[in-house]
Amino acid sequence: MFIDTVIAQMREKGYIAKVVPIKHIIGIGDELKALDDRKLLDADILNILKNFYICDYSDITFNVKSVIVTASPCRIAKVFFNYRGKKIPLTIPPTYVEFKSEPIKIESCLQQILAAENYHAQVAYNLPGKIIAAKCGLSLYGKNNICYVNDMGSFALLSTFYSDLPCDNDNWNNARLMECCKTCDACVNRCPTGAISPQSHLIKAERCITYHNEFMNTPDFSEWINSSAHNCIVGCMRCQECCPVNRNYLNRIVELEEFSEDETKMIMQGTDKSKLSDKTVEKLEMLNLMVYYDKLARNIRVLLEDK
């Protein structure tokens, strides 16, 4: 089958791929509704998911028959801020820097492979890659609600693409928890806000540091969040650092941009984006941090002043 050829050639390029019939993707909205009916998600979290995860391929120029989901290896990013005479490294977890740029590279690879049989692929940013990857068997969940992929651990970017590649394989099942999680509570014990449940991969998202440093627009973190709990510019590494499955991937680190004292000061003051230098904006864009710019003043201030 040509699908097997696609998967094999993507593997040769360093990507793990699965193909899913489009009918299953359309039904994911019903699953989110079921979570709402069972009151398993905070109302604000559910609204974010509904507004972000949208299966809409009405403007795609080919006849969409499937979704291709891929996993690509990522690294922890270290970014340097000069502050009060010190050069301080801050962390961006895996997948953040690559979220926009890597799918474009993968799309190009897919298009080259699919062209052999006159099929196509187009990146689909607004599909729930985690759910799709877990239900088609590309990944397994950890208790921390993060997906784990063979040979990548949780340091894997999940990307989705609409395609006209026919797919008759019904490889759609319930998402599964990693077997090793059943006897391990490392992430449960390490989570600084008690967001992770020992019984399920569904976390208390409203208590997760990631939710508060990416979506909350308040000038300060809530009083119940200890400043030491916040550990990354965005996102959180606590549960990934302690996970035994990740022990072989923690040295996957890349050092990226450096911000001068003046740049750091402007960011921490929440300077209007229009007043930032082109160089500063370019750095933030490269790091995929402009989308979080209105949170950076708070997030970075807490990290730097804690040093």
PDB file of C-alpha atoms in Angstrom:
ATOM      1  CA  MET A   1       0.000   0.000   0.000  1.00  0.00           C
ATOM      2  CA  PHE A   2       1.160   3.527  -0.741  1.00  0.00           C
ATOM      3  CA  ILE A   3       0.428   4.539   2.872  1.00  0.00           C
ATOM      4  CA  ASP A   4       3.151   2.130   4.008  1.00  0.00           C
ATOM      5  CA  THR A   5       5.541   3.746   1.534  1.00  0.00           C
ATOM      6  CA  VAL A   6       4.715   7.194   2.895  1.00  0.00           C
ATOM      7  CA  ILE A   7       5.271   6.084   6.491  1.00  0.00           C
ATOM      8  CA  ALA A   8       8.554   4.346   5.625  1.00  0.00           C
ATOM      9  CA  GLN A   9       9.942   7.316   3.694  1.00  0.00           C
ATOM     10  CA  MET A  10       8.968   9.724   6.454  1.00  0.00           C
ATOM     11  CA  ARG A  11      10.778   7.470   8.914  1.00  0.00           C
ATOM     12  CA  GLU A  12      13.903   7.699   6.775  1.00  0.00           C
ATOM     13  CA  LYS A  13      13.701  11.483   7.112  1.00  0.00           C
ATOM     14  CA  GLY A  14      13.469  11.248  10.922  1.00  0.00           C
ATOM     15  CA  TYR A  15       9.691  11.522  11.319  1.00  0.00           C
ATOM     16  CA  ILE A  16       7.147   9.035  12.650  1.00  0.00           C
ATOM     17  CA  ALA A  17       3.827   9.239  10.806  1.00  0.00           C
ATOM     18  CA  LYS A  18       0.341   7.744  10.900  1.00  0.00           C
ATOM     19  CA  VAL A  19      -2.614   8.264   8.547  1.00  0.00           C
ATOM     20  CA  VAL A  20      -6.169   8.584   9.893  1.00  0.00           C
ATOM     21  CA  PRO A  21      -9.480   8.695   7.962  1.00  0.00           C
ATOM     22  CA  ILE A  22     -11.018  12.166   8.100  1.00  0.00           C
ATOM     23  CA  LYS A  23     -14.263  10.776   9.577  1.00  0.00           C
ATOM     24  CA  HIS A  24     -12.525  10.211  12.912  1.00  0.00           C
ATOM     25  CA  ILE A  25     -11.221  13.760  13.078  1.00  0.00           C
ATOM     26  CA  ILE A  26     -14.679  15.191  12.534  1.00  0.00           C
ATOM     27  CA  GLY A  27     -15.905  13.206  15.544  1.00  0.00           C
ATOM     28  CA  ILE A  28     -13.403  14.696  17.994  1.00  0.00           C
ATOM     29  CA  GLY A  29     -15.767  17.580  18.684  1.00  0.00           C
ATOM     30  CA  ASP A  30     -18.223  15.061  20.109  1.00  0.00           C
ATOM     31  CA  GLU A  31     -15.526  13.813  22.478  1.00  0.00           C
ATOM     32  CA  LEU A  32     -14.904  17.327  23.786  1.00  0.00           C
ATOM     33  CA  LYS A  33     -18.644  17.673  24.345  1.00  0.00           C
ATOM     34  CA  ALA A  34     -18.638  14.410  26.281  1.00  0.00           C
ATOM     35  CA  LEU A  35     -15.909  15.772  28.556  1.00  0.00           C
ATOM     36  CA  ASP A  36     -18.049  18.860  29.087  1.00  0.00           C
ATOM     37  CA  ASP A  37     -21.144  16.779  29.885  1.00  0.00           C
ATOM     38  CA  ARG A  38     -19.154  14.782  32.470  1.00  0.00           C
ATOM     39  CA  LYS A  39     -17.733  18.008  33.954  1.00  0.00           C
ATOM     40  CA  LEU A  40     -14.186  16.699  33.542  1.00  0.00           C
ATOM     41  CA  LEU A  41     -12.797  19.999  32.283  1.00  0.00           C
ATOM     42  CA  ASP A  42     -12.848  23.499  33.702  1.00  0.00           C
ATOM     43  CA  ALA A  43     -15.257  25.669  31.689  1.00  0.00           C
ATOM     44  CA  ASP A  44     -12.544  28.178  30.712  1.00  0.00           C
ATOM     45  CA  ILE A  45     -10.239  25.377  29.563  1.00  0.00           C
ATOM     46  CA  LEU A  46     -13.008  23.822  27.484  1.00  0.00           C
ATOM     47  CA  ASN A  47     -13.731  27.134  25.775  1.00  0.00           C
ATOM     48  CA  ILE A  48     -10.054  27.484  24.873  1.00  0.00           C
ATOM     49  CA  LEU A  49     -10.046  23.996  23.369  1.00  0.00           C
ATOM     50  CA  LYS A  50     -13.243  24.618  21.403  1.00  0.00           C
ATOM     51  CA  ASN A  51     -11.904  27.879  19.990  1.00  0.00           C
ATOM     52  CA  PHE A  52      -8.486  26.488  19.111  1.00  0.00           C
ATOM     53  CA  TYR A  53      -9.237  22.971  17.880  1.00  0.00           C
ATOM     54  CA  ILE A  54     -11.302  23.467  14.765  1.00  0.00           C
ATOM     55  CA  CYS A  55     -11.699  20.857  12.037  1.00  0.00           C
ATOM     56  CA  ASP A  56     -12.358  23.061   9.021  1.00  0.00           C
ATOM     57  CA  TYR A  57     -10.966  22.143   5.626  1.00  0.00           C
ATOM     58  CA  SER A  58     -13.476  24.089   3.530  1.00  0.00           C
ATOM     59  CA  ASP A  59     -10.709  26.185   1.962  1.00  0.00           C
ATOM     60  CA  ILE A  60      -8.455  23.243   1.092  1.00  0.00           C
ATOM     61  CA  THR A  61      -8.076  22.948  -2.684  1.00  0.00           C
ATOM     62  CA  PHE A  62      -8.064  19.144  -2.775  1.00  0.00           C
ATOM     63  CA  ASN A  63     -10.629  16.572  -1.632  1.00  0.00           C
ATOM     64  CA  VAL A  64      -9.657  15.868   1.975  1.00  0.00           C
ATOM     65  CA  LYS A  65      -9.865  12.175   2.818  1.00  0.00           C
ATOM     66  CA  SER A  66      -7.436  11.809   5.696  1.00  0.00           C
ATOM     67  CA  VAL A  67      -5.233  13.484   8.254  1.00  0.00           C
ATOM     68  CA  ILE A  68      -1.554  12.642   8.526  1.00  0.00           C
ATOM     69  CA  VAL A  69      -0.135  13.077  12.027  1.00  0.00           C
ATOM     70  CA  THR A  70       3.627  13.155  12.546  1.00  0.00           C
ATOM     71  CA  ALA A  71       6.059  13.200  15.446  1.00  0.00           C
ATOM     72  CA  SER A  72       9.396  14.985  15.149  1.00  0.00           C
ATOM     73  CA  PRO A  73      12.165  15.126  17.786  1.00  0.00           C
ATOM     74  CA  CYS A  74      12.601  18.411  19.688  1.00  0.00           C
ATOM     75  CA  ARG A  75      15.060  19.875  22.155  1.00  0.00           C
ATOM     76  CA  ILE A  76      14.945  21.990  25.283  1.00  0.00           C
ATOM     77  CA  ALA A  77      15.852  25.567  24.366  1.00  0.00           C
ATOM     78  CA  LYS A  78      18.041  27.832  26.501  1.00  0.00           C
ATOM     79  CA  VAL A  79      17.621  31.576  25.961  1.00  0.00           C
ATOM     80  CA  PHE A  80      19.919  34.106  27.633  1.00  0.00           C
ATOM     81  CA  PHE A  81      18.832  37.358  29.274  1.00  0.00           C
ATOM     82  CA  ASN A  82      21.307  39.931  30.523  1.00  0.00           C
ATOM     83  CA  TYR A  83      19.960  41.304  33.797  1.00  0.00           C
ATOM     84  CA  ARG A  84      21.704  43.305  36.506  1.00  0.00           C
ATOM     85  CA  GLY A  85      25.112  42.463  35.135  1.00  0.00           C
ATOM     86  CA  LYS A  86      24.477  38.730  34.843  1.00  0.00           C
ATOM     87  CA  LYS A  87      23.814  36.557  31.815  1.00  0.00           C
ATOM     88  CA  ILE A  88      20.985  34.288  32.913  1.00  0.00           C
ATOM     89  CA  PRO A  89      19.784  31.235  30.946  1.00  0.00           C
ATOM     90  CA  LEU A  90      16.026  30.654  30.900  1.00  0.00           C
ATOM     91  CA  THR A  91      14.231  27.609  29.547  1.00  0.00           C
ATOM     92  CA  ILE A  92      11.696  27.051  26.800  1.00  0.00           C
ATOM     93  CA  PRO A  93      10.369  23.461  26.837  1.00  0.00           C
ATOM     94  CA  PRO A  94      10.490  21.222  23.750  1.00  0.00           C
ATOM     95  CA  THR A  95       7.985  21.924  20.902  1.00  0.00           C
ATOM     96  CA  TYR A  96       7.444  25.651  21.553  1.00  0.00           C
ATOM     97  CA  VAL A  97      10.194  27.015  19.326  1.00  0.00           C
ATOM     98  CA  GLU A  98       9.396  24.526  16.548  1.00  0.00           C
ATOM     99  CA  PHE A  99       5.602  24.782  16.685  1.00  0.00           C
ATOM    100  CA  LYS A 100       5.228  26.991  13.588  1.00  0.00           C
ATOM    101  CA  SER A 101       8.417  26.335  11.625  1.00  0.00           C
ATOM    102  CA  GLU A 102       8.781  22.553  11.840  1.00  0.00           C
ATOM    103  CA  PRO A 103       5.357  21.703  10.328  1.00  0.00           C
ATOM    104  CA  ILE A 104       6.312  23.713   7.232  1.00  0.00           C
ATOM    105  CA  LYS A 105       9.421  21.556   6.780  1.00  0.00           C
ATOM    106  CA  ILE A 106       7.399  18.389   7.320  1.00  0.00           C
ATOM    107  CA  GLU A 107       4.742  19.568   4.878  1.00  0.00           C
ATOM    108  CA  SER A 108       7.426  19.939   2.210  1.00  0.00           C
ATOM    109  CA  CYS A 109       8.660  16.378   2.870  1.00  0.00           C
ATOM    110  CA  LEU A 110       5.137  15.001   2.685  1.00  0.00           C
ATOM    111  CA  GLN A 111       4.373  16.822  -0.535  1.00  0.00           C
ATOM    112  CA  GLN A 112       7.481  15.414  -2.196  1.00  0.00           C
ATOM    113  CA  ILE A 113       6.603  11.869  -1.134  1.00  0.00           C
ATOM    114  CA  LEU A 114       2.894  12.122  -1.969  1.00  0.00           C
ATOM    115  CA  ALA A 115       3.555  13.679  -5.382  1.00  0.00           C
ATOM    116  CA  ALA A 116       4.701  10.267  -6.624  1.00  0.00           C
ATOM    117  CA  GLU A 117       1.031   9.195  -6.647  1.00  0.00           C
ATOM    118  CA  ASN A 118      -0.425  12.678  -7.248  1.00  0.00           C
ATOM    119  CA  TYR A 119      -1.610  13.173  -3.667  1.00  0.00           C
ATOM    120  CA  HIS A 120      -1.233  16.283  -1.520  1.00  0.00           C
ATOM    121  CA  ALA A 121      -0.807  17.512   2.055  1.00  0.00           C
ATOM    122  CA  GLN A 122      -1.386  20.831   3.782  1.00  0.00           C
ATOM    123  CA  VAL A 123      -0.474  21.729   7.347  1.00  0.00           C
ATOM    124  CA  ALA A 124      -3.421  21.931   9.767  1.00  0.00           C
ATOM    125  CA  TYR A 125      -2.375  23.870  12.872  1.00  0.00           C
ATOM    126  CA  ASN A 126      -5.807  23.852  14.510  1.00  0.00           C
ATOM    127  CA  LEU A 127      -6.278  20.126  14.945  1.00  0.00           C
ATOM    128  CA  PRO A 128      -5.765  18.411  18.336  1.00  0.00           C
ATOM    129  CA  GLY A 129      -2.535  16.604  17.541  1.00  0.00           C
ATOM    130  CA  LYS A 130      -2.272  15.021  20.999  1.00  0.00           C
ATOM    131  CA  ILE A 131      -5.689  13.383  20.808  1.00  0.00           C
ATOM    132  CA  ILE A 132      -5.181  12.239  17.214  1.00  0.00           C
ATOM    133  CA  ALA A 133      -1.710  10.812  17.904  1.00  0.00           C
ATOM    134  CA  ALA A 134      -2.895   8.979  21.025  1.00  0.00           C
ATOM    135  CA  LYS A 135      -5.991   7.475  19.420  1.00  0.00           C
ATOM    136  CA  CYS A 136      -4.236   6.256  16.269  1.00  0.00           C
ATOM    137  CA  GLY A 137      -1.401   4.622  18.216  1.00  0.00           C
ATOM    138  CA  LEU A 138       1.413   7.003  17.342  1.00  0.00           C
ATOM    139  CA  SER A 139       1.811   7.994  20.998  1.00  0.00           C
ATOM    140  CA  LEU A 140       0.820   7.075  24.523  1.00  0.00           C
ATOM    141  CA  TYR A 141      -0.189   9.398  27.332  1.00  0.00           C
ATOM    142  CA  GLY A 142       1.699   9.951  30.550  1.00  0.00           C
ATOM    143  CA  LYS A 143      -0.132  10.812  33.755  1.00  0.00           C
ATOM    144  CA  ASN A 144       0.978  14.398  33.087  1.00  0.00           C
ATOM    145  CA  ASN A 145      -1.331  14.584  30.032  1.00  0.00           C
ATOM    146  CA  ILE A 146       1.692  14.805  27.741  1.00  0.00           C
ATOM    147  CA  CYS A 147       2.124  12.418  24.824  1.00  0.00           C
ATOM    148  CA  TYR A 148       5.150  10.132  24.623  1.00  0.00           C
ATOM    149  CA  VAL A 149       6.562   8.748  21.376  1.00  0.00           C
ATOM    150  CA  ASN A 150       9.002   5.877  20.918  1.00  0.00           C
ATOM    151  CA  ASP A 151      12.626   7.078  20.701  1.00  0.00           C
ATOM    152  CA  MET A 152      11.576  10.649  21.530  1.00  0.00           C
ATOM    153  CA  GLY A 153       9.913  10.500  24.921  1.00  0.00           C
ATOM    154  CA  SER A 154       7.830  13.630  25.494  1.00  0.00           C
ATOM    155  CA  PHE A 155      10.338  15.690  23.489  1.00  0.00           C
ATOM    156  CA  ALA A 156       8.221  15.257  20.367  1.00  0.00           C
ATOM    157  CA  LEU A 157       6.318  17.793  18.308  1.00  0.00           C
ATOM    158  CA  LEU A 158       3.015  16.423  17.019  1.00  0.00           C
ATOM    159  CA  SER A 159       1.988  17.994  13.707  1.00  0.00           C
ATOM    160  CA  THR A 160      -1.138  17.404  11.632  1.00  0.00           C
ATOM    161  CA  PHE A 161      -1.814  17.704   7.905  1.00  0.00           C
ATOM    162  CA  TYR A 162      -4.922  17.439   5.764  1.00  0.00           C
ATOM    163  CA  SER A 163      -4.456  15.105   2.797  1.00  0.00           C
ATOM    164  CA  ASP A 164      -6.344  13.533  -0.088  1.00  0.00           C
ATOM    165  CA  LEU A 165      -4.500  10.256   0.499  1.00  0.00           C
ATOM    166  CA  PRO A 166      -7.205   7.563   0.854  1.00  0.00           C
ATOM    167  CA  CYS A 167      -7.116   5.703   4.147  1.00  0.00           C
ATOM    168  CA  ASP A 168      -9.205   2.626   4.848  1.00  0.00           C
ATOM    169  CA  ASN A 169      -7.239   1.515   7.909  1.00  0.00           C
ATOM    170  CA  ASP A 170      -9.443   1.794  10.970  1.00  0.00           C
ATOM    171  CA  ASN A 171      -6.623   2.334  13.452  1.00  0.00           C
ATOM    172  CA  TRP A 172      -8.717   4.472  15.788  1.00  0.00           C
ATOM    173  CA  ASN A 173      -8.894   3.338  19.422  1.00  0.00           C
ATOM    174  CA  ASN A 174      -9.129   4.741  22.924  1.00  0.00           C
ATOM    175  CA  ALA A 175      -6.110   6.711  24.086  1.00  0.00           C
ATOM    176  CA  ARG A 176      -3.887   4.653  26.369  1.00  0.00           C
ATOM    177  CA  LEU A 177      -1.677   5.381  29.350  1.00  0.00           C
ATOM    178  CA  MET A 178       1.935   4.202  29.271  1.00  0.00           C
ATOM    179  CA  GLU A 179       2.250   0.912  31.101  1.00  0.00           C
ATOM    180  CA  CYS A 180       5.112   2.216  33.237  1.00  0.00           C
ATOM    181  CA  CYS A 181       2.880   5.028  34.544  1.00  0.00           C
ATOM    182  CA  LYS A 182       0.733   2.511  36.397  1.00  0.00           C
ATOM    183  CA  THR A 183       3.445   1.947  38.983  1.00  0.00           C
ATOM    184  CA  CYS A 184       5.081   5.392  38.901  1.00  0.00           C
ATOM    185  CA  ASP A 185       4.027   8.633  40.562  1.00  0.00           C
ATOM    186  CA  ALA A 186       7.153  10.684  39.821  1.00  0.00           C
ATOM    187  CA  CYS A 187       5.278  13.427  37.975  1.00  0.00           C
ATOM    188  CA  VAL A 188       2.412  13.406  40.477  1.00  0.00           C
ATOM    189  CA  ASN A 189       4.859  14.033  43.317  1.00  0.00           C
ATOM    190  CA  ARG A 190       6.933  16.573  41.374  1.00  0.00           C
ATOM    191  CA  CYS A 191       4.095  18.793  40.120  1.00  0.00           C
ATOM    192  CA  PRO A 192       4.358  22.033  42.136  1.00  0.00           C
ATOM    193  CA  THR A 193       0.641  22.811  42.001  1.00  0.00           C
ATOM    194  CA  GLY A 194      -0.927  19.372  42.406  1.00  0.00           C
ATOM    195  CA  ALA A 195      -2.354  19.407  38.893  1.00  0.00           C
ATOM    196  CA  ILE A 196      -1.625  15.750  38.078  1.00  0.00           C
ATOM    197  CA  SER A 197      -3.962  12.957  39.113  1.00  0.00           C
ATOM    198  CA  PRO A 198      -2.535   9.560  40.118  1.00  0.00           C
ATOM    199  CA  GLN A 199      -5.523   7.801  38.526  1.00  0.00           C
ATOM    200  CA  SER A 200      -5.822   9.356  35.058  1.00  0.00           C
ATOM    201  CA  HIS A 201      -4.048  11.166  32.223  1.00  0.00           C
ATOM    202  CA  LEU A 202      -6.656  13.925  32.539  1.00  0.00           C
ATOM    203  CA  ILE A 203      -5.028  16.595  34.705  1.00  0.00           C
ATOM    204  CA  LYS A 204      -6.564  19.512  36.591  1.00  0.00           C
ATOM    205  CA  ALA A 205      -5.675  21.904  33.800  1.00  0.00           C
ATOM    206  CA  GLU A 206      -6.853  24.962  35.721  1.00  0.00           C
ATOM    207  CA  ARG A 207      -4.079  24.273  38.259  1.00  0.00           C
ATOM    208  CA  CYS A 208      -1.350  23.627  35.687  1.00  0.00           C
ATOM    209  CA  ILE A 209       1.475  26.191  35.510  1.00  0.00           C
ATOM    210  CA  THR A 210       1.275  26.038  31.706  1.00  0.00           C
ATOM    211  CA  TYR A 211      -2.306  27.307  31.769  1.00  0.00           C
ATOM    212  CA  HIS A 212      -1.386  30.216  34.006  1.00  0.00           C
ATOM    213  CA  ASN A 213       1.746  31.348  32.162  1.00  0.00           C
ATOM    214  CA  GLU A 214       0.240  31.033  28.680  1.00  0.00           C
ATOM    215  CA  PHE A 215      -3.400  32.065  28.983  1.00  0.00           C
ATOM    216  CA  MET A 216      -3.812  34.225  32.096  1.00  0.00           C
ATOM    217  CA  ASN A 217      -3.325  37.942  31.416  1.00  0.00           C
ATOM    218  CA  THR A 218      -3.058  39.083  35.035  1.00  0.00           C
ATOM    219  CA  PRO A 219       0.047  41.187  35.874  1.00  0.00           C
ATOM    220  CA  ASP A 220       0.991  38.728  38.629  1.00  0.00           C
ATOM    221  CA  PHE A 221       0.531  35.032  39.240  1.00  0.00           C
ATOM    222  CA  SER A 222      -2.235  34.031  41.644  1.00  0.00           C
ATOM    223  CA  GLU A 223      -1.228  34.111  45.305  1.00  0.00           C
ATOM    224  CA  TRP A 224      -1.621  30.348  45.652  1.00  0.00           C
ATOM    225  CA  ILE A 225       1.143  29.768  43.053  1.00  0.00           C
ATOM    226  CA  ASN A 226       4.562  29.854  44.697  1.00  0.00           C
ATOM    227  CA  SER A 227       7.016  31.830  42.553  1.00  0.00           C
ATOM    228  CA  SER A 228       9.411  28.854  42.563  1.00  0.00           C
ATOM    229  CA  ALA A 229       6.750  26.757  40.786  1.00  0.00           C
ATOM    230  CA  HIS A 230       7.161  28.851  37.626  1.00  0.00           C
ATOM    231  CA  ASN A 231      10.278  27.473  35.908  1.00  0.00           C
ATOM    232  CA  CYS A 232      10.099  28.229  32.165  1.00  0.00           C
ATOM    233  CA  ILE A 233       9.429  31.289  30.019  1.00  0.00           C
ATOM    234  CA  VAL A 234       6.253  29.509  28.930  1.00  0.00           C
ATOM    235  CA  GLY A 235       5.062  26.032  29.755  1.00  0.00           C
ATOM    236  CA  CYS A 236       6.634  23.875  32.455  1.00  0.00           C
ATOM    237  CA  MET A 237       9.375  21.239  32.673  1.00  0.00           C
ATOM    238  CA  ARG A 238       8.825  19.825  36.161  1.00  0.00           C
ATOM    239  CA  CYS A 239       6.931  16.680  35.172  1.00  0.00           C
ATOM    240  CA  GLN A 240       9.091  16.042  32.091  1.00  0.00           C
ATOM    241  CA  GLU A 241      12.409  16.420  33.915  1.00  0.00           C
ATOM    242  CA  CYS A 242      11.571  13.804  36.527  1.00  0.00           C
ATOM    243  CA  CYS A 243       9.953  11.294  34.160  1.00  0.00           C
ATOM    244  CA  PRO A 244      12.009   8.065  33.892  1.00  0.00           C
ATOM    245  CA  VAL A 245      10.959   7.684  30.249  1.00  0.00           C
ATOM    246  CA  ASN A 246      12.767  10.945  29.443  1.00  0.00           C
ATOM    247  CA  ARG A 247      16.071  10.119  31.116  1.00  0.00           C
ATOM    248  CA  ASN A 248      17.834   9.614  27.767  1.00  0.00           C
ATOM    249  CA  TYR A 249      16.513  12.839  26.241  1.00  0.00           C
ATOM    250  CA  LEU A 250      17.243  15.450  28.908  1.00  0.00           C
ATOM    251  CA  ASN A 251      20.600  16.279  27.321  1.00  0.00           C
ATOM    252  CA  ARG A 252      18.862  17.369  24.131  1.00  0.00           C
ATOM    253  CA  ILE A 253      19.475  21.061  24.675  1.00  0.00           C
ATOM    254  CA  VAL A 254      20.028  23.858  22.182  1.00  0.00           C
ATOM    255  CA  GLU A 255      21.294  27.336  23.076  1.00  0.00           C
ATOM    256  CA  LEU A 256      19.518  30.043  21.106  1.00  0.00           C
ATOM    257  CA  GLU A 257      19.091  33.803  21.324  1.00  0.00           C
ATOM    258  CA  GLU A 258      20.599  36.297  23.773  1.00  0.00           C
ATOM    259  CA  PHE A 259      18.874  39.507  24.896  1.00  0.00           C
ATOM    260  CA  SER A 260      20.852  42.539  26.005  1.00  0.00           C
ATOM    261  CA  GLU A 261      20.205  44.453  29.251  1.00  0.00           C
ATOM    262  CA  ASP A 262      18.177  47.040  27.320  1.00  0.00           C
ATOM    263  CA  GLU A 263      16.137  44.404  25.495  1.00  0.00           C
ATOM    264  CA  THR A 264      15.497  42.528  28.727  1.00  0.00           C
ATOM    265  CA  LYS A 265      14.392  45.721  30.467  1.00  0.00           C
ATOM    266  CA  MET A 266      11.945  46.605  27.688  1.00  0.00           C
ATOM    267  CA  ILE A 267      10.421  43.126  27.678  1.00  0.00           C
ATOM    268  CA  MET A 268      10.084  43.085  31.484  1.00  0.00           C
ATOM    269  CA  GLN A 269       8.399  46.496  31.379  1.00  0.00           C
ATOM    270  CA  GLY A 270       5.860  45.212  28.869  1.00  0.00           C
ATOM    271  CA  THR A 271       6.936  47.797  26.287  1.00  0.00           C
ATOM    272  CA  ASP A 272       4.480  48.067  23.417  1.00  0.00           C
ATOM    273  CA  LYS A 273       5.496  45.725  20.609  1.00  0.00           C
ATOM    274  CA  SER A 274       5.575  48.591  18.134  1.00  0.00           C
ATOM    275  CA  LYS A 275       8.367  50.221  20.135  1.00  0.00           C
ATOM    276  CA  LEU A 276      10.644  47.192  20.175  1.00  0.00           C
ATOM    277  CA  SER A 277      13.595  47.197  17.791  1.00  0.00           C
ATOM    278  CA  ASP A 278      13.377  45.077  14.653  1.00  0.00           C
ATOM    279  CA  LYS A 279      16.219  42.956  16.048  1.00  0.00           C
ATOM    280  CA  THR A 280      14.333  42.236  19.269  1.00  0.00           C
ATOM    281  CA  VAL A 281      11.150  41.358  17.401  1.00  0.00           C
ATOM    282  CA  GLU A 282      13.120  39.081  15.088  1.00  0.00           C
ATOM    283  CA  LYS A 283      14.532  37.181  18.074  1.00  0.00           C
ATOM    284  CA  LEU A 284      11.135  36.819  19.704  1.00  0.00           C
ATOM    285  CA  GLU A 285       9.607  35.650  16.423  1.00  0.00           C
ATOM    286  CA  MET A 286      12.363  33.082  15.920  1.00  0.00           C
ATOM    287  CA  LEU A 287      11.661  31.729  19.402  1.00  0.00           C
ATOM    288  CA  ASN A 288       7.905  31.749  18.686  1.00  0.00           C
ATOM    289  CA  LEU A 289       7.404  33.974  21.742  1.00  0.00           C
ATOM    290  CA  MET A 290       5.598  36.900  20.124  1.00  0.00           C
ATOM    291  CA  VAL A 291       2.320  35.020  20.492  1.00  0.00           C
ATOM    292  CA  TYR A 292       2.899  35.135  24.274  1.00  0.00           C
ATOM    293  CA  TYR A 293       4.296  38.657  24.370  1.00  0.00           C
ATOM    294  CA  ASP A 294       1.620  40.060  26.696  1.00  0.00           C
ATOM    295  CA  LYS A 295       2.627  37.423  29.281  1.00  0.00           C
ATOM    296  CA  LEU A 296       6.404  37.729  28.945  1.00  0.00           C
ATOM    297  CA  ALA A 297       6.822  40.713  31.279  1.00  0.00           C
ATOM    298  CA  ARG A 298       5.316  38.756  34.172  1.00  0.00           C
ATOM    299  CA  ASN A 299       6.835  35.374  33.292  1.00  0.00           C
ATOM    300  CA  ILE A 300      10.390  36.582  32.767  1.00  0.00           C
ATOM    301  CA  ARG A 301      10.341  38.983  35.735  1.00  0.00           C
ATOM    302  CA  VAL A 302       9.511  36.155  38.141  1.00  0.00           C
ATOM    303  CA  LEU A 303      12.290  33.964  36.725  1.00  0.00           C
ATOM    304  CA  LEU A 304      14.997  36.645  36.667  1.00  0.00           C
ATOM    305  CA  GLU A 305      14.242  38.132  40.059  1.00  0.00           C
ATOM    306  CA  ASP A 306      14.341  34.669  41.576  1.00  0.00           C
ATOM    307  CA  LYS A 307      17.976  34.198  40.453  1.00  0.00           C
TER     308      LYS A 307
END
